[in-house]
Short mmCIF file of C-alpha atoms and ligand atoms in Angstrom, two decimals:
data_model
loop_
_atom_site.label_atom_id
_atom_site.label_comp_id
_atom_site.label_asym_id
_atom_site.label_seq_id
_atom_site.Cartn_x
_atom_site.Cartn_y
_atom_site.Cartn_z
CA MET A 2 -25.01 -11.92 -9.28
CA PRO A 3 -21.28 -11.19 -8.95
CA GLN A 4 -20.10 -10.34 -5.46
CA THR A 5 -19.23 -6.68 -4.98
CA LEU A 6 -17.33 -4.76 -2.28
CA ASN A 7 -20.43 -5.17 -0.08
CA SER A 8 -19.33 -8.79 0.51
CA ILE A 9 -16.68 -7.36 2.89
CA ALA A 10 -19.53 -6.74 5.34
CA HIS A 11 -19.86 -10.50 5.88
CA GLN A 12 -16.20 -11.07 6.70
CA GLY A 13 -15.26 -11.64 10.33
CA ALA A 14 -15.39 -9.22 13.23
CA ASN A 15 -14.09 -6.18 11.34
CA GLY A 16 -16.01 -6.58 8.08
CA PRO A 17 -19.24 -4.71 8.95
CA ALA A 18 -17.46 -1.64 10.35
CA MET A 19 -14.87 -1.56 7.56
CA MET A 20 -17.34 -1.87 4.68
CA PRO A 21 -18.25 1.84 4.38
CA ILE A 22 -14.58 2.81 4.46
CA ILE A 23 -13.63 0.23 1.83
CA GLN A 24 -16.54 1.39 -0.30
CA GLY A 25 -15.11 4.92 0.06
CA VAL A 26 -11.73 3.61 -1.11
CA GLY A 27 -13.57 2.03 -4.05
CA ARG A 28 -15.15 5.37 -5.00
CA ALA A 29 -11.77 7.11 -4.73
CA ALA A 30 -10.22 4.36 -6.85
CA ALA A 31 -12.83 4.78 -9.58
CA GLU A 32 -12.26 8.55 -9.63
CA ILE A 33 -8.45 8.30 -9.61
CA SER A 34 -8.58 5.67 -12.36
CA TYR A 35 -10.75 8.00 -14.48
CA LEU A 36 -8.40 10.91 -13.75
CA LEU A 37 -5.34 8.88 -14.80
CA ARG A 38 -6.89 7.81 -18.09
CA GLY A 39 -7.64 11.39 -19.13
CA ALA A 40 -4.67 13.13 -17.51
CA VAL A 41 -2.72 13.81 -20.68
CA PHE A 42 -5.72 15.62 -22.23
CA ARG A 43 -6.30 17.82 -19.20
CA GLY A 44 -2.72 18.91 -18.69
CA ALA A 45 -2.61 16.93 -15.45
CA LEU A 46 0.70 15.16 -16.13
CA GLY A 47 4.01 16.52 -14.83
CA ALA A 48 5.32 18.18 -11.70
CA ALA A 49 3.04 20.15 -9.38
CA GLY A 50 5.88 22.48 -8.47
CA GLY A 51 6.00 21.55 -4.78
CA GLU A 52 7.82 18.99 -2.69
CA ASN A 53 6.31 16.58 -0.19
CA VAL A 54 7.64 16.19 3.35
CA GLN A 55 10.32 13.76 2.11
CA GLY A 56 11.71 16.44 -0.22
CA GLU A 57 10.42 14.50 -3.24
CA GLN A 58 8.90 16.33 -6.21
CA GLN A 59 5.13 16.06 -6.18
CA GLN A 60 3.37 15.28 -9.44
CA LYS A 61 0.09 17.06 -10.19
CA LEU A 62 -1.58 13.66 -10.06
CA ASP A 63 -0.13 13.00 -6.57
CA VAL A 64 -1.85 16.16 -5.33
CA LEU A 65 -5.16 15.49 -7.13
CA SER A 66 -5.30 11.86 -5.97
CA ASP A 67 -4.64 12.98 -2.40
CA GLU A 68 -7.59 15.41 -2.58
CA ILE A 69 -9.91 12.78 -4.06
CA PHE A 70 -8.98 10.26 -1.39
CA LEU A 71 -9.48 12.70 1.48
CA ASP A 72 -12.89 13.77 0.10
CA GLU A 73 -14.06 10.18 -0.18
CA MET A 74 -12.91 9.35 3.34
CA ARG A 75 -14.82 12.42 4.56
CA SER A 76 -17.94 11.25 2.73
CA THR A 77 -17.98 7.94 4.62
CA GLY A 78 -18.74 9.76 7.89
CA PHE A 79 -16.67 7.16 9.79
CA VAL A 80 -13.16 8.60 9.39
CA CYS A 81 -11.88 11.27 11.79
CA ALA A 82 -8.48 11.81 10.14
CA VAL A 83 -6.27 10.77 7.26
CA GLY A 84 -2.48 10.49 7.36
CA SER A 85 -1.08 10.79 3.83
CA GLU A 86 2.35 10.36 2.32
CA GLU A 87 1.67 13.63 0.53
CA GLN A 88 0.87 15.63 3.68
CA GLU A 89 3.35 16.56 6.40
CA GLU A 90 0.72 16.49 9.14
CA LEU A 91 -2.34 14.46 9.98
CA GLN A 92 -5.42 15.78 8.13
CA VAL A 93 -8.25 16.01 10.63
CA ILE A 94 -11.75 15.78 9.12
CA GLU A 95 -13.43 18.50 11.17
CA GLU A 96 -17.04 17.42 10.43
CA TYR A 97 -16.34 13.93 11.77
CA ALA A 98 -13.59 14.67 14.31
CA HIS A 99 -15.37 12.37 16.79
CA ALA A 100 -15.49 9.37 14.45
CA ASP A 101 -13.77 6.10 15.36
CA TYR A 102 -11.30 5.41 12.54
CA LEU A 103 -8.14 6.83 11.01
CA VAL A 104 -6.92 5.97 7.53
CA LEU A 105 -3.30 5.99 6.36
CA VAL A 106 -2.73 6.36 2.63
CA ASP A 107 -0.20 6.65 -0.13
CA PRO A 108 -2.68 8.07 -2.66
CA LEU A 109 -0.57 7.52 -5.79
CA ASP A 110 2.38 5.24 -5.25
CA GLY A 111 5.01 4.78 -7.93
CA SER A 112 4.20 8.11 -9.52
CA SER A 113 7.55 8.15 -11.37
CA ASN A 114 5.82 5.65 -13.69
CA LEU A 115 3.23 8.20 -14.79
CA ASP A 116 5.37 9.70 -17.54
CA ILE A 117 5.68 6.31 -19.25
CA ASP A 118 2.06 5.17 -18.78
CA GLY A 119 3.29 2.54 -16.33
CA PRO A 120 1.19 1.04 -13.55
CA VAL A 121 0.67 3.00 -10.32
CA GLY A 122 -1.35 2.34 -7.19
CA THR A 123 -3.05 3.54 -4.02
CA ILE A 124 -2.14 1.88 -0.70
CA PHE A 125 -4.20 2.24 2.50
CA SER A 126 -4.78 0.91 6.01
CA VAL A 127 -7.32 1.59 8.76
CA VAL A 128 -6.82 1.78 12.54
CA ARG A 129 -9.13 2.64 15.42
CA ARG A 130 -8.44 5.88 17.27
CA ARG A 131 -7.00 5.64 20.79
CA SER A 132 -7.59 9.19 21.98
CA ALA A 133 -10.90 9.99 23.63
CA PRO A 134 -13.63 10.73 21.05
CA ASP A 135 -14.59 14.04 22.70
CA GLY A 136 -11.56 15.79 21.21
CA ALA A 137 -9.84 15.89 17.81
CA PRO A 138 -7.68 12.89 16.83
CA VAL A 139 -3.93 13.34 17.24
CA GLU A 140 -0.84 12.05 15.41
CA ALA A 141 -0.24 9.49 18.17
CA ASP A 142 -3.49 7.79 17.08
CA THR A 143 -1.76 6.78 13.86
CA LEU A 144 1.36 5.37 15.54
CA GLN A 145 0.06 1.82 15.90
CA SER A 146 1.82 -1.34 14.82
CA GLY A 147 0.53 -3.57 12.04
CA ARG A 148 -0.97 -5.84 14.70
CA GLU A 149 -3.60 -3.16 15.36
CA VAL A 150 -4.60 -2.73 11.71
CA LEU A 151 -8.28 -3.47 11.05
CA ALA A 152 -8.19 -3.39 7.27
CA ALA A 153 -5.62 -2.72 4.56
CA GLY A 154 -5.33 -2.93 0.83
CA TYR A 155 -4.24 -1.42 -2.42
CA VAL A 156 -5.64 -0.32 -5.75
CA LEU A 157 -3.67 -1.22 -8.87
CA TYR A 158 -4.24 1.05 -11.86
CA GLY A 159 -3.07 -1.33 -14.57
CA PRO A 160 -4.76 -2.62 -17.73
CA ALA A 161 -7.67 -3.22 -15.35
CA THR A 162 -8.20 -1.37 -12.07
CA MET A 163 -8.15 -3.78 -9.13
CA LEU A 164 -8.89 -3.28 -5.45
CA VAL A 165 -7.20 -5.92 -3.29
CA CYS A 166 -7.96 -5.81 0.44
CA SER A 167 -8.23 -7.65 3.71
CA VAL A 168 -10.24 -7.10 6.87
CA GLY A 169 -8.24 -9.82 8.63
CA GLU A 170 -10.07 -12.73 6.97
CA GLY A 171 -7.82 -13.49 3.99
CA VAL A 172 -7.09 -11.35 0.96
CA HIS A 173 -9.67 -10.75 -1.76
CA GLY A 174 -9.26 -9.06 -5.13
CA PHE A 175 -12.02 -7.08 -6.86
CA THR A 176 -11.78 -5.88 -10.46
CA TRP A 177 -13.51 -2.74 -11.78
CA ASN A 178 -16.10 -3.80 -14.32
CA PRO A 179 -16.63 -0.87 -16.71
CA ASN A 180 -19.97 -2.33 -17.84
CA SER A 181 -21.52 -2.50 -14.38
CA ALA A 182 -19.40 0.44 -13.04
CA ARG A 183 -18.49 -1.37 -9.85
CA PHE A 184 -15.80 -3.56 -8.34
CA GLU A 185 -16.63 -7.27 -8.65
CA LEU A 186 -14.95 -10.12 -6.80
CA SER A 187 -12.51 -11.69 -9.27
CA HIS A 188 -9.74 -13.10 -7.04
CA PRO A 189 -11.24 -14.64 -3.86
CA ASP A 190 -8.87 -15.81 -1.13
CA MET A 191 -5.51 -14.92 -2.69
CA ARG A 192 -2.67 -17.08 -1.33
CA ILE A 193 1.04 -16.54 -2.09
CA PRO A 194 2.37 -19.65 -3.87
CA GLU A 195 5.20 -21.31 -1.91
CA GLN A 196 7.04 -22.29 -5.08
CA GLY A 197 8.00 -20.33 -8.18
CA GLY A 198 7.56 -16.64 -8.82
CA TYR A 199 10.12 -13.90 -9.09
CA TYR A 200 12.48 -11.78 -7.06
CA SER A 201 11.79 -8.07 -7.37
CA VAL A 202 14.32 -5.46 -6.29
CA ASN A 203 16.25 -2.49 -7.64
CA GLU A 204 19.41 -4.53 -8.16
CA ALA A 205 21.31 -1.45 -9.38
CA ASN A 206 21.81 -0.66 -5.67
CA ALA A 207 23.38 -4.07 -4.88
CA ASP A 208 26.91 -2.77 -4.26
CA LYS A 209 25.50 -0.29 -1.69
CA TRP A 210 23.24 -2.69 0.23
CA LEU A 211 23.74 -2.85 3.98
CA ASP A 212 23.02 -5.64 6.51
CA GLY A 213 25.24 -8.17 4.69
CA LEU A 214 22.50 -8.59 2.12
CA ALA A 215 24.63 -9.03 -1.02
CA GLU A 216 25.89 -12.47 0.08
CA LYS A 217 22.46 -13.69 1.24
CA PHE A 218 20.94 -12.44 -1.99
CA ALA A 219 23.45 -14.31 -4.19
CA ARG A 220 22.68 -17.50 -2.25
CA MET A 221 18.91 -16.96 -2.50
CA LYS A 222 19.21 -16.60 -6.28
CA ARG A 223 21.34 -19.75 -6.57
CA GLU A 224 19.17 -21.91 -4.33
CA THR A 225 15.68 -20.80 -5.40
CA GLY A 226 16.31 -20.26 -9.11
CA LEU A 227 13.70 -17.47 -9.07
CA GLY A 228 13.38 -15.31 -12.19
CA MET A 229 13.51 -11.51 -11.95
CA ARG A 230 10.87 -8.80 -12.52
CA TYR A 231 10.93 -5.17 -11.38
CA VAL A 232 8.44 -2.47 -12.35
CA GLY A 233 9.59 0.09 -9.75
CA SER A 234 5.98 0.58 -8.68
CA MET A 235 5.39 -1.17 -5.38
CA VAL A 236 1.74 -2.01 -5.97
CA ALA A 237 2.47 -3.66 -9.33
CA ASP A 238 5.50 -5.49 -7.93
CA MET A 239 3.57 -6.66 -4.86
CA HIS A 240 0.50 -7.70 -6.85
CA ARG A 241 2.69 -9.97 -8.96
CA THR A 242 4.41 -11.30 -5.82
CA LEU A 243 1.04 -12.13 -4.20
CA LEU A 244 -0.23 -13.93 -7.30
CA LYS A 245 2.92 -15.62 -8.56
CA GLY A 246 5.14 -16.00 -5.47
CA GLY A 247 8.76 -15.04 -4.79
CA VAL A 248 9.93 -11.95 -2.95
CA PHE A 249 9.80 -8.16 -3.19
CA LEU A 250 12.38 -6.21 -1.25
CA TYR A 251 13.49 -2.65 -0.70
CA PRO A 252 16.46 -3.08 1.64
CA ALA A 253 18.66 -0.57 3.44
CA ASP A 254 21.51 0.86 1.38
CA GLU A 255 24.18 3.53 1.81
CA LYS A 256 21.87 6.17 0.31
CA ASN A 257 18.77 5.01 2.22
CA PRO A 258 20.05 3.54 5.51
CA ASN A 259 16.47 2.71 6.56
CA GLY A 260 15.31 1.70 3.10
CA LYS A 261 13.10 3.91 0.96
CA LEU A 262 9.59 2.75 1.73
CA ARG A 263 7.40 4.25 4.42
CA LEU A 264 6.34 2.16 7.40
CA LEU A 265 2.81 3.57 7.70
CA TYR A 266 1.92 4.09 4.05
CA GLU A 267 3.64 1.18 2.33
CA ALA A 268 5.27 -1.40 4.62
CA ILE A 269 2.49 -2.02 7.15
CA PRO A 270 -0.44 -2.27 4.71
CA MET A 271 1.50 -4.53 2.32
CA GLY A 272 2.88 -6.55 5.23
CA PHE A 273 -0.65 -7.05 6.56
CA LEU A 274 -1.80 -8.36 3.15
CA VAL A 275 1.23 -10.63 2.79
CA GLU A 276 0.64 -12.27 6.19
CA GLN A 277 -3.07 -12.60 5.41
CA ALA A 278 -2.10 -14.34 2.16
CA GLY A 279 0.07 -16.86 4.02
CA GLY A 280 3.42 -15.21 3.31
CA ARG A 281 6.12 -13.49 5.36
CA ALA A 282 6.60 -9.74 5.94
CA MET A 283 9.98 -8.91 7.47
CA SER A 284 12.02 -5.85 8.25
CA ARG A 285 15.37 -5.59 10.01
CA GLY A 286 15.29 -8.19 12.80
CA GLY A 287 11.59 -9.07 12.86
CA SER A 288 8.17 -8.81 11.35
CA VAL A 289 7.16 -5.51 9.75
CA LEU A 290 3.91 -5.84 11.69
CA ASP A 291 5.63 -5.77 15.09
CA ILE A 292 7.28 -2.37 14.57
CA VAL A 293 5.66 0.40 16.59
CA PRO A 294 5.88 3.55 14.43
CA GLU A 295 7.68 6.56 15.86
CA GLY A 296 6.59 9.08 13.27
CA LEU A 297 4.19 9.50 10.38
CA HIS A 298 6.84 9.37 7.68
CA GLN A 299 9.28 6.80 9.11
CA ARG A 300 11.03 4.47 6.64
CA VAL A 301 11.98 0.82 7.09
CA PRO A 302 13.69 -1.89 5.02
CA VAL A 303 11.15 -4.47 3.74
CA TYR A 304 11.27 -8.09 2.60
CA LEU A 305 7.82 -9.32 1.56
CA GLY A 306 6.66 -12.54 -0.06
CA ALA A 307 6.82 -16.31 0.18
CA ALA A 308 8.37 -17.54 3.44
CA ARG A 309 11.34 -19.41 1.97
CA ALA A 310 12.80 -16.57 -0.08
CA VAL A 311 12.04 -13.93 2.57
CA ASP A 312 13.72 -15.99 5.29
CA MET A 313 16.86 -16.43 3.21
CA LEU A 314 17.19 -12.66 2.87
CA ALA A 315 15.91 -11.22 6.13
CA GLY A 316 17.09 -14.03 8.43
P1 AHM B 18 6.91 7.00 -4.23
O1 AHM B 18 6.05 6.76 -3.02
O2 AHM B 18 7.63 8.30 -4.21
O3 AHM B 18 6.17 6.74 -5.51
O4 AHM B 18 8.11 5.93 -4.14
C1 AHM B 18 7.81 4.61 -3.85
C2 AHM B 18 8.16 3.76 -5.03
C3 AHM B 18 7.63 2.37 -4.89
O5 AHM B 18 6.43 2.24 -5.58
C4 AHM B 18 8.69 1.51 -5.50
O6 AHM B 18 8.72 0.23 -4.91
C5 AHM B 18 9.95 2.27 -5.21
O7 AHM B 18 9.57 3.63 -5.07
C6 AHM B 18 10.97 2.16 -6.32
O8 AHM B 18 12.11 2.86 -5.97
P2 AHM B 18 13.42 2.83 -6.87
O9 AHM B 18 13.14 3.67 -8.06
O10 AHM B 18 14.50 3.40 -5.98
O11 AHM B 18 13.71 1.40 -7.24
MG1 MG B 19 4.16 7.39 -3.12
#
């Protein structure tokens, strides 16, 4: 029998408690994957007409994926609130407002790829609430560093749909099997290779990079000889980095002085996975996982991947 998402329940101290939530992510992933495949036939492609809190145009699929994810977190019965890149404020789940866990999510990352049938993803992490369980959870419950994360992962909607996650006991990849209609363990114990791989960055911004990066970057390229790949969809770019090695970065530049990616929805969950896979997750001046968030939608520069390349850039 292939191992399914249930195998999470046997992993370490957090596994049993995280299993229902990760199964909920799996159900959301299956629904979002189905939605994406049929979107063009249902008129679900294109702009929703609104903007998210960052002032970015929301796609219809951003909004639908956000609803699916929230519904599935509600159905677990263990999640008291969800913080989403698509929602300005914390979404409290009234029926389970006394539950123990909060989930942070970017429901459909890289949605600019939707128009070209490019890969997109869902990114999530789970923390335990700090406020007393007799009241509703509050935004401060979400403002915990990556060191407090209990579980994190992503879903990649590519040629196959994959759910890659960690409950603090290594990183494991599950692939959706359309015949059995479930996620099956296909990539146990993913480790970032120390050698080889690619660098992955929007190099068009190089002349605007801050933090003296241009010089370090030129040296990194010379000394490592890494090849280059960039999809512009963080989940796809990070999945390749985890499997093949190298480095993914979204640094600070003149237009985005704190980088583009969000600490809670993108940097912390991916940083957690990278460290669990034996790699390095850095921001300005230290590990991504040591930053204590100040707000739900805060941005930070990120350098994620194999230690050697990351150290040459973020050091
Ligand atoms: P989004 O959350 O609005 O989809 O933006 C995040 C995406 C990431 O997936 C990707 O790494 C990055 O934006 C690419 O940005 P750019 O087009 O500036 O290179
Ligand atoms: Mg996004």
